[in-house]
PDB file of C-alpha atoms in Angstrom:
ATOM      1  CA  UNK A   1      -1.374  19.503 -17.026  1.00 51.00           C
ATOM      2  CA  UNK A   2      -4.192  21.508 -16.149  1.00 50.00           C
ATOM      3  CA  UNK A   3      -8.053  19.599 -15.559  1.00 52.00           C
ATOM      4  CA  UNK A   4     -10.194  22.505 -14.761  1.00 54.00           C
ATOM      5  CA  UNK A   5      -9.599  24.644 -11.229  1.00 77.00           C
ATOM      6  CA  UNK A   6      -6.827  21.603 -10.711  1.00 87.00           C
ATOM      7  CA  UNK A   7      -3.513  20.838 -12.036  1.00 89.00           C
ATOM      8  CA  UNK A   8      -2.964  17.150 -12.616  1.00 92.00           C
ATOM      9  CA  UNK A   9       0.629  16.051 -11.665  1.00 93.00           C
ATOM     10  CA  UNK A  10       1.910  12.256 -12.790  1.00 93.00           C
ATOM     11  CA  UNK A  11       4.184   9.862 -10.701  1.00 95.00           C
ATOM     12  CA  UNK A  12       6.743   7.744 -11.888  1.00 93.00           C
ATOM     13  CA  UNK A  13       3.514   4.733 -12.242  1.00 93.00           C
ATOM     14  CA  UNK A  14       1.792   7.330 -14.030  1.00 92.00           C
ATOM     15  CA  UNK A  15      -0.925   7.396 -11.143  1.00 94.00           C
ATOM     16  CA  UNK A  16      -2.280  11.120 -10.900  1.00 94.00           C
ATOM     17  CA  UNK A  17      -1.608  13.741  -7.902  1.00 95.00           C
ATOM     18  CA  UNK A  18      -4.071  16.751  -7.691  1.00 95.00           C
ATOM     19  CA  UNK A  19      -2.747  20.266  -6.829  1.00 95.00           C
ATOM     20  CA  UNK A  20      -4.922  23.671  -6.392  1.00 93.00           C
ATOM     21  CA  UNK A  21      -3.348  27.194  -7.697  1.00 90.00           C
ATOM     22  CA  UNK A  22      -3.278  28.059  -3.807  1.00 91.00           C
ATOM     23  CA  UNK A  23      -1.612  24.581  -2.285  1.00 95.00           C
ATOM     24  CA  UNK A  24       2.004  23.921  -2.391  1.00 95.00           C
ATOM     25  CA  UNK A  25       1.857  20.456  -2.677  1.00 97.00           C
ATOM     26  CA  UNK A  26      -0.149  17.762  -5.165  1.00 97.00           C
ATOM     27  CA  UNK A  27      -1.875  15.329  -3.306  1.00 98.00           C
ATOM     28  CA  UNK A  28      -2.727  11.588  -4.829  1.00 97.00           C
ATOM     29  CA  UNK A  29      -6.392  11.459  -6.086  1.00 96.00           C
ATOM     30  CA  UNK A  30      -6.513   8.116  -4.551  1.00 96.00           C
ATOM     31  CA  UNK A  31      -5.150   6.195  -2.318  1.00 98.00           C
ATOM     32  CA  UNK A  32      -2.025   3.751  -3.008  1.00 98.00           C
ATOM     33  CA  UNK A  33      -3.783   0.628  -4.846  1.00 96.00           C
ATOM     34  CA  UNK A  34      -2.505  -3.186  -4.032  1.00 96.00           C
ATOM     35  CA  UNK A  35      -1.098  -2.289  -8.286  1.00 95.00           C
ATOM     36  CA  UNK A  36       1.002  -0.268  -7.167  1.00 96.00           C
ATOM     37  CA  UNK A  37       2.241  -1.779  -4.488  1.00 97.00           C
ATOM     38  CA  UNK A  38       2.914  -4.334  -6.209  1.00 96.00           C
ATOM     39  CA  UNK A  39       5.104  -2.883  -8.622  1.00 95.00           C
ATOM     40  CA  UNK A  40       7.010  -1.842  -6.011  1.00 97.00           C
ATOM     41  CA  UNK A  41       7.659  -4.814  -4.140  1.00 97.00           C
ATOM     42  CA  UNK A  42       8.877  -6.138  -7.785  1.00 96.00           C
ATOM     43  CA  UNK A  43      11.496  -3.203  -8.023  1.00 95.00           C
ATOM     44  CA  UNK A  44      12.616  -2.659  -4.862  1.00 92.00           C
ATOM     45  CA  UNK A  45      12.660  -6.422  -3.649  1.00 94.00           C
ATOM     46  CA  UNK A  46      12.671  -7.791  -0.476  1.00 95.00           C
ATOM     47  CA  UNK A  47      14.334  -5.641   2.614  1.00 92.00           C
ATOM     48  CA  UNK A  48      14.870  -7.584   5.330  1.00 92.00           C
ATOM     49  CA  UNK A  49      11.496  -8.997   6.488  1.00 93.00           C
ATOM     50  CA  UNK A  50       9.737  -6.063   4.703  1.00 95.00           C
ATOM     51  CA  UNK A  51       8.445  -6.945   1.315  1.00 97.00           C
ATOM     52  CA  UNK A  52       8.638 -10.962   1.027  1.00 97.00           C
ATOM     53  CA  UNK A  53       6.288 -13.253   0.278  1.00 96.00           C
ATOM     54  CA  UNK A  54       5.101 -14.009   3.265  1.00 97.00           C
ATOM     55  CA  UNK A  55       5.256 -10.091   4.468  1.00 97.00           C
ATOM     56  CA  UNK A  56       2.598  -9.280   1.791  1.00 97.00           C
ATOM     57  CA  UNK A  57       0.151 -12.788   2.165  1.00 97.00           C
ATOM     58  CA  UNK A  58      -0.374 -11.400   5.719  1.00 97.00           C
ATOM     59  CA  UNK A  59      -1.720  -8.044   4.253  1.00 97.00           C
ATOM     60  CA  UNK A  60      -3.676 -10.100   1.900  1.00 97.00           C
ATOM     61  CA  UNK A  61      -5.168 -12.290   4.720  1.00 97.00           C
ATOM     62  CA  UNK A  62      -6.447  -9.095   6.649  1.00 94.00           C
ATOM     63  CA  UNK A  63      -7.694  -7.422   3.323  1.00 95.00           C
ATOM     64  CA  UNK A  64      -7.735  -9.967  -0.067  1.00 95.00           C
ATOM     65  CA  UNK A  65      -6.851  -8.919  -3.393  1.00 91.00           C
ATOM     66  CA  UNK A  66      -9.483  -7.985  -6.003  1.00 89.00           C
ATOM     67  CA  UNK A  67      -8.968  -7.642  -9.764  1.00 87.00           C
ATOM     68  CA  UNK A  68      -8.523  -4.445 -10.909  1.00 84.00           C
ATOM     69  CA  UNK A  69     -11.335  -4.575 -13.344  1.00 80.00           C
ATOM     70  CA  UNK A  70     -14.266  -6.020 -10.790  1.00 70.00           C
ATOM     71  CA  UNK A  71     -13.371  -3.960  -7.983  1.00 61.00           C
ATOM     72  CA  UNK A  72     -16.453  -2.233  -8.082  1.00 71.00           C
ATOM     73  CA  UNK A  73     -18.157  -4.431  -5.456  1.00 80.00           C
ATOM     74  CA  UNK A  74     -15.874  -4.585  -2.777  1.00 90.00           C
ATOM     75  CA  UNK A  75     -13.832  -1.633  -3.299  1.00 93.00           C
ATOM     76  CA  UNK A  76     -11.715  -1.426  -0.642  1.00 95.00           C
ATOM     77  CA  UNK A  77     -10.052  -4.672  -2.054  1.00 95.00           C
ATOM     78  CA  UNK A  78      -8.300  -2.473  -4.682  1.00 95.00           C
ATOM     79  CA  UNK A  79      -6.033  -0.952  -1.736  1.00 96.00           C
ATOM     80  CA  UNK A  80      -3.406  -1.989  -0.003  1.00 98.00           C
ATOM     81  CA  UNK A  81      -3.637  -1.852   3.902  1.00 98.00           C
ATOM     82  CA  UNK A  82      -1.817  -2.754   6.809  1.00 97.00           C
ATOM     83  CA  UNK A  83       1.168  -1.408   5.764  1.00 97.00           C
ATOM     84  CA  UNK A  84       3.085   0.002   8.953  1.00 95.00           C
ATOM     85  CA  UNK A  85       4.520   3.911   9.042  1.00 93.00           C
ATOM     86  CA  UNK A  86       7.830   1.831   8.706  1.00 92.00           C
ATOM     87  CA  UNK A  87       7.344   0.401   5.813  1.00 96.00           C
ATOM     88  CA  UNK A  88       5.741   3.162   3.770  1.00 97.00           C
ATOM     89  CA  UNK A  89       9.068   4.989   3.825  1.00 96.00           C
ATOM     90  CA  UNK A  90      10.891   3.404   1.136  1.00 97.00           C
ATOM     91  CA  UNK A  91       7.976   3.286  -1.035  1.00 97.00           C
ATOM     92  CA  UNK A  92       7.875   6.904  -0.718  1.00 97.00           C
ATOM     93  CA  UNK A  93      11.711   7.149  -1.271  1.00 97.00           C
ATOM     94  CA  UNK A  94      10.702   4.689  -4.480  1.00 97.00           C
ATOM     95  CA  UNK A  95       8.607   7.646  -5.727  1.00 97.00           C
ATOM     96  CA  UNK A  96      11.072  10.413  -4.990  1.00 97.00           C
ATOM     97  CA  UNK A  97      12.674  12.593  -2.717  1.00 96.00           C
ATOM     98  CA  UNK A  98       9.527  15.242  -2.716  1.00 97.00           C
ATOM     99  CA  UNK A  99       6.917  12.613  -1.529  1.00 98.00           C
ATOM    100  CA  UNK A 100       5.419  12.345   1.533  1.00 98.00           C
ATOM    101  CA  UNK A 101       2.445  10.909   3.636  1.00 98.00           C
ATOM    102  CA  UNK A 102       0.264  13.976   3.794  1.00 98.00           C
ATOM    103  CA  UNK A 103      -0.662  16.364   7.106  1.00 98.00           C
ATOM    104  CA  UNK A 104      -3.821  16.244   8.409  1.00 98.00           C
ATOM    105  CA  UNK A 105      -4.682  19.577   6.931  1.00 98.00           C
ATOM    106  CA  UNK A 106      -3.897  18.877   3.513  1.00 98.00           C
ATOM    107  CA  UNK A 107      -5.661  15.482   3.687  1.00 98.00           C
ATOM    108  CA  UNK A 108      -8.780  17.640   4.501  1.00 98.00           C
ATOM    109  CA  UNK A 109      -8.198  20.036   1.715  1.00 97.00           C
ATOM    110  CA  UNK A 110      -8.977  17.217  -0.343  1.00 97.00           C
ATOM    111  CA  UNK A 111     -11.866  16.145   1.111  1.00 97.00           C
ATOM    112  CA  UNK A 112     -13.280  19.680   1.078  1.00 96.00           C
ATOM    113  CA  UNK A 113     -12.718  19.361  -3.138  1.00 95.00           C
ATOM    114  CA  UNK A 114     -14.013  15.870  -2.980  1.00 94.00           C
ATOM    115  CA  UNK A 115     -17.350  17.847  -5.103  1.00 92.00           C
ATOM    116  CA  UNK A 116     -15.313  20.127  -7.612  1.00 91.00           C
ATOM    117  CA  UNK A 117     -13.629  17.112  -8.490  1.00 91.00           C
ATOM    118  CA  UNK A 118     -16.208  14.969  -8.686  1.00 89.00           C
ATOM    119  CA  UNK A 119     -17.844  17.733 -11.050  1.00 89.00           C
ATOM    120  CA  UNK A 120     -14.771  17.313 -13.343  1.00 86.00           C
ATOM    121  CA  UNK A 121     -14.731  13.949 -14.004  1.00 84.00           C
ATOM    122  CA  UNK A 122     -15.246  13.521 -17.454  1.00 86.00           C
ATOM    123  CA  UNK A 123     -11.955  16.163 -17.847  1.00 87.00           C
ATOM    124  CA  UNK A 124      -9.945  14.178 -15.452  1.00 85.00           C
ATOM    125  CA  UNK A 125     -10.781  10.696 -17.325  1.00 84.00           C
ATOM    126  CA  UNK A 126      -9.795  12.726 -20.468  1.00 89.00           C
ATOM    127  CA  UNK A 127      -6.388  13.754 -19.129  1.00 89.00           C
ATOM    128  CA  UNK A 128      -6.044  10.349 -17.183  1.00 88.00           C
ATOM    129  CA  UNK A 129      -6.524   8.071 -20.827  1.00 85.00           C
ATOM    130  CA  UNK A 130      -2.375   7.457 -21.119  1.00 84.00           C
ATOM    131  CA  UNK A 131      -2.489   6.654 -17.534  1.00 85.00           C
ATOM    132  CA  UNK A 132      -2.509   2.906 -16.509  1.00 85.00           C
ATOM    133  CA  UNK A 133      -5.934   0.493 -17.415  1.00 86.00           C
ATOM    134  CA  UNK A 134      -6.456   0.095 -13.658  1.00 90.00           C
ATOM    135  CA  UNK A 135      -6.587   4.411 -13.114  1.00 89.00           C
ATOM    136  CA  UNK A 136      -9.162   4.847 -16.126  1.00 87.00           C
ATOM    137  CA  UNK A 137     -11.271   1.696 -15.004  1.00 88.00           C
ATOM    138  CA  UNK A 138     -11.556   3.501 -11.419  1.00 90.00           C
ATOM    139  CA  UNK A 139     -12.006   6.835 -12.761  1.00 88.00           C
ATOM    140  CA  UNK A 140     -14.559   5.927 -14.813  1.00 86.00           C
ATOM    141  CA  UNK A 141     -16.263   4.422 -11.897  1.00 87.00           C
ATOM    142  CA  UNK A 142     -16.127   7.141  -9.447  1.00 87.00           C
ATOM    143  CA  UNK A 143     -13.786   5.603  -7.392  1.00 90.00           C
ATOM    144  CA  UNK A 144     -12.300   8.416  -6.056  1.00 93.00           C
ATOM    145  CA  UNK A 145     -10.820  10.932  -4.396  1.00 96.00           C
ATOM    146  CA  UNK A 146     -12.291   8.425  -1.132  1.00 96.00           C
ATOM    147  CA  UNK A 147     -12.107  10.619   1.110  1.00 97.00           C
ATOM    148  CA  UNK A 148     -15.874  10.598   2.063  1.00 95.00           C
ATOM    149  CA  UNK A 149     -15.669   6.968   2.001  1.00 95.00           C
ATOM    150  CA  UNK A 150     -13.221   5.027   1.479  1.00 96.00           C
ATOM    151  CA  UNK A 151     -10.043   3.503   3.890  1.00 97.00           C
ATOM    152  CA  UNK A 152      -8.423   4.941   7.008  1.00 97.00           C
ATOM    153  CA  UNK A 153      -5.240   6.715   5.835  1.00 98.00           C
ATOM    154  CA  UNK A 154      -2.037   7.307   7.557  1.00 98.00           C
ATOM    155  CA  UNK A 155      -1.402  11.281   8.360  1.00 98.00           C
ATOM    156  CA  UNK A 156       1.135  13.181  10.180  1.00 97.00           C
ATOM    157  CA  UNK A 157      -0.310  15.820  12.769  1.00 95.00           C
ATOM    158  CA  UNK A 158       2.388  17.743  14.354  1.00 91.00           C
ATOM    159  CA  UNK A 159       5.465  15.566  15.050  1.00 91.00           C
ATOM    160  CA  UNK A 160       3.124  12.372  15.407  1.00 93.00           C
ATOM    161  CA  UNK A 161       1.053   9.873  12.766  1.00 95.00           C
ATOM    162  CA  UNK A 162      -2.578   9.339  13.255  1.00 96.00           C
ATOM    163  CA  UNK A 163      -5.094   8.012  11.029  1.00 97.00           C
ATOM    164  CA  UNK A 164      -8.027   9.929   8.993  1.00 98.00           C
ATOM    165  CA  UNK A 165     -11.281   9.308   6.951  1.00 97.00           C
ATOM    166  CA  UNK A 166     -14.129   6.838   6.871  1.00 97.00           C
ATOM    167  CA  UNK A 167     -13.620   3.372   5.747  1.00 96.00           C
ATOM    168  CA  UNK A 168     -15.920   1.383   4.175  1.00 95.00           C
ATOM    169  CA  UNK A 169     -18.669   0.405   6.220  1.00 93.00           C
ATOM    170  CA  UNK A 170     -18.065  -3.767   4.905  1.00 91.00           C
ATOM    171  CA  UNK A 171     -14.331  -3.041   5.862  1.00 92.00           C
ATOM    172  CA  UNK A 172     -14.772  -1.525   9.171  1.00 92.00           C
ATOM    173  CA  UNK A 173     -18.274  -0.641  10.491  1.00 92.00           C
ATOM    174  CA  UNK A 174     -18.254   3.022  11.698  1.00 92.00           C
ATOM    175  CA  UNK A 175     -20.081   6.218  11.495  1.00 92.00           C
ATOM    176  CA  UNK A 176     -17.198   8.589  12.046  1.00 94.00           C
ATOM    177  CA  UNK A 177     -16.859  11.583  10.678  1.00 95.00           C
ATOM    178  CA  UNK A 178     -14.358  11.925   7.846  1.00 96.00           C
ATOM    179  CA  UNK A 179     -12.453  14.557   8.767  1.00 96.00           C
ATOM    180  CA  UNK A 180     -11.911  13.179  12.422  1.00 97.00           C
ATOM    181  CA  UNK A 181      -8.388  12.639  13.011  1.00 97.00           C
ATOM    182  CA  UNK A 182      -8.157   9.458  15.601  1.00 95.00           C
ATOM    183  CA  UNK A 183      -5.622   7.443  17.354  1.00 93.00           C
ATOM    184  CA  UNK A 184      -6.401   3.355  16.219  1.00 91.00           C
ATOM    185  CA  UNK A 185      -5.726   0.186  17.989  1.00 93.00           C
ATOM    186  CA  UNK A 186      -3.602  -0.988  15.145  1.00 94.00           C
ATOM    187  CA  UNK A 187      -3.999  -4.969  15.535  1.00 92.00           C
ATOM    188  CA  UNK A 188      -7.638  -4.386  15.281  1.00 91.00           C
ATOM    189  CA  UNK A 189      -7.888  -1.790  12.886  1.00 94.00           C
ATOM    190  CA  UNK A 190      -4.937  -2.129  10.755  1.00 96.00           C
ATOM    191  CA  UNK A 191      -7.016  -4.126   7.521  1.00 96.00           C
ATOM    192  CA  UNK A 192      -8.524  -0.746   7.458  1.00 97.00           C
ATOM    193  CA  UNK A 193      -5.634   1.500   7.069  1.00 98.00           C
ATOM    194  CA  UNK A 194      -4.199   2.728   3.855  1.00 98.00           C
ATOM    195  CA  UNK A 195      -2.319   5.821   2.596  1.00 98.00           C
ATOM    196  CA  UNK A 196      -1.970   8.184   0.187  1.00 98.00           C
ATOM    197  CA  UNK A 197       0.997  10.069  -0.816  1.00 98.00           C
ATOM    198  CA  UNK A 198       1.808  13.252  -1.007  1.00 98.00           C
ATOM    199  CA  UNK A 199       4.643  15.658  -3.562  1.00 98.00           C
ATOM    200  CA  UNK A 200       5.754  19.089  -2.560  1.00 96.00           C
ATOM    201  CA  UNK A 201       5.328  21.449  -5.413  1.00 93.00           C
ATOM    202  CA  UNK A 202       5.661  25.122  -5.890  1.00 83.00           C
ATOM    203  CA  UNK A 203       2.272  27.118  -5.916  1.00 76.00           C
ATOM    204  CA  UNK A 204       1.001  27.622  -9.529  1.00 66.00           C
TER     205      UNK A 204
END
């Protein structure tokens, strides 16, 4: 499904993944939303200590839960955080076998579009109106691609993880630069760090 200069890929939550004529993968317009999440933990179940009850009230306690329609005010309360490179496997596996977290590079390809996309908002609501209420609500809103603003996010560089972007200053006060890849004391910064996912796709 085409949305102007992008292509406009679905996963199996019907949550949309952006690819450009020239990239070989689709990358996820936002980052992964406490929704989703949520459905996953529902599907998959509990693994070991991963996934319980009291696994996901700890995430909650370092970043609450807004609803999905009033996130507008404390945005970063739409996204789930916290969630250790360990753990964001199987949700990736939950996806499929083509999904990823992203590379540092592609994560700034995104950021780079964050104004064409923006541009083409009303044709990416329009192609988004089957998705979920929570997608069009956000959509409608602006809320995305947050890369400008928005969480930390999870990104391999080389053969190691590091984190990327600019979180919200009421989440984490900063005045990095977006595209800064940075190592983070992860009990102190960890209610700031999300992810987005990433599926390998041919070039168009």
């Amino acid at each position: 499904m085409t949305s102007g200069h992008y292509s406009i890929h679905f996963d199996r939550m019907g949550f949309p993944l952006i690819q450009r004529a020239d990239w070989s993968y689709a990358i996820a317009l936002l980052p992964v939303s406490k929704y989703q999440f949520e459905r996953f933990m529902i599907e998959h179940g509990p693994q070991g200590q991963l996934y319980t009850d009291e696994w996901y009230r700890e995430r909650l306690a370092l970043n609450p839960r807004a609803s999905w329609r009033y996130g507008h005010e404390r945005p970063w309360e739409l996204f789930i955080t916290g969630v250790e490179r360990a753990a964001i496997t199987p949700f990736s596996n939950y996806l499929g076998p083509r999904y990823r977290l992203p590379t540092a590079i592609e994560w700034r390809n995104l950021w780079h579009a964050t104004r064409d996309l923006q541009m083409e908002a009303p044709e990416l609501l329009a192609r988004c109106r089957d998705a979920a209420p929570p997608l069009r609500n956000w959509l409608a809103q602006d809320l995305f691609p947050l890369t400008e603003q928005g969480l930390l996010e999870w990104v391999t560089q080389g053969n190691s993880h590091c984190c990327i972007g600019r979180p919200y200053p009421g989440l984490l006060p900063n005045t990095w630069s977006p595209g800064t890849t940075r190592e983070i004391a992860w009990e102190i910064g960890r209610s700031a760090v999300g992810f987005r996912m990433v599926m390998e796709v041919t070039k168009l």
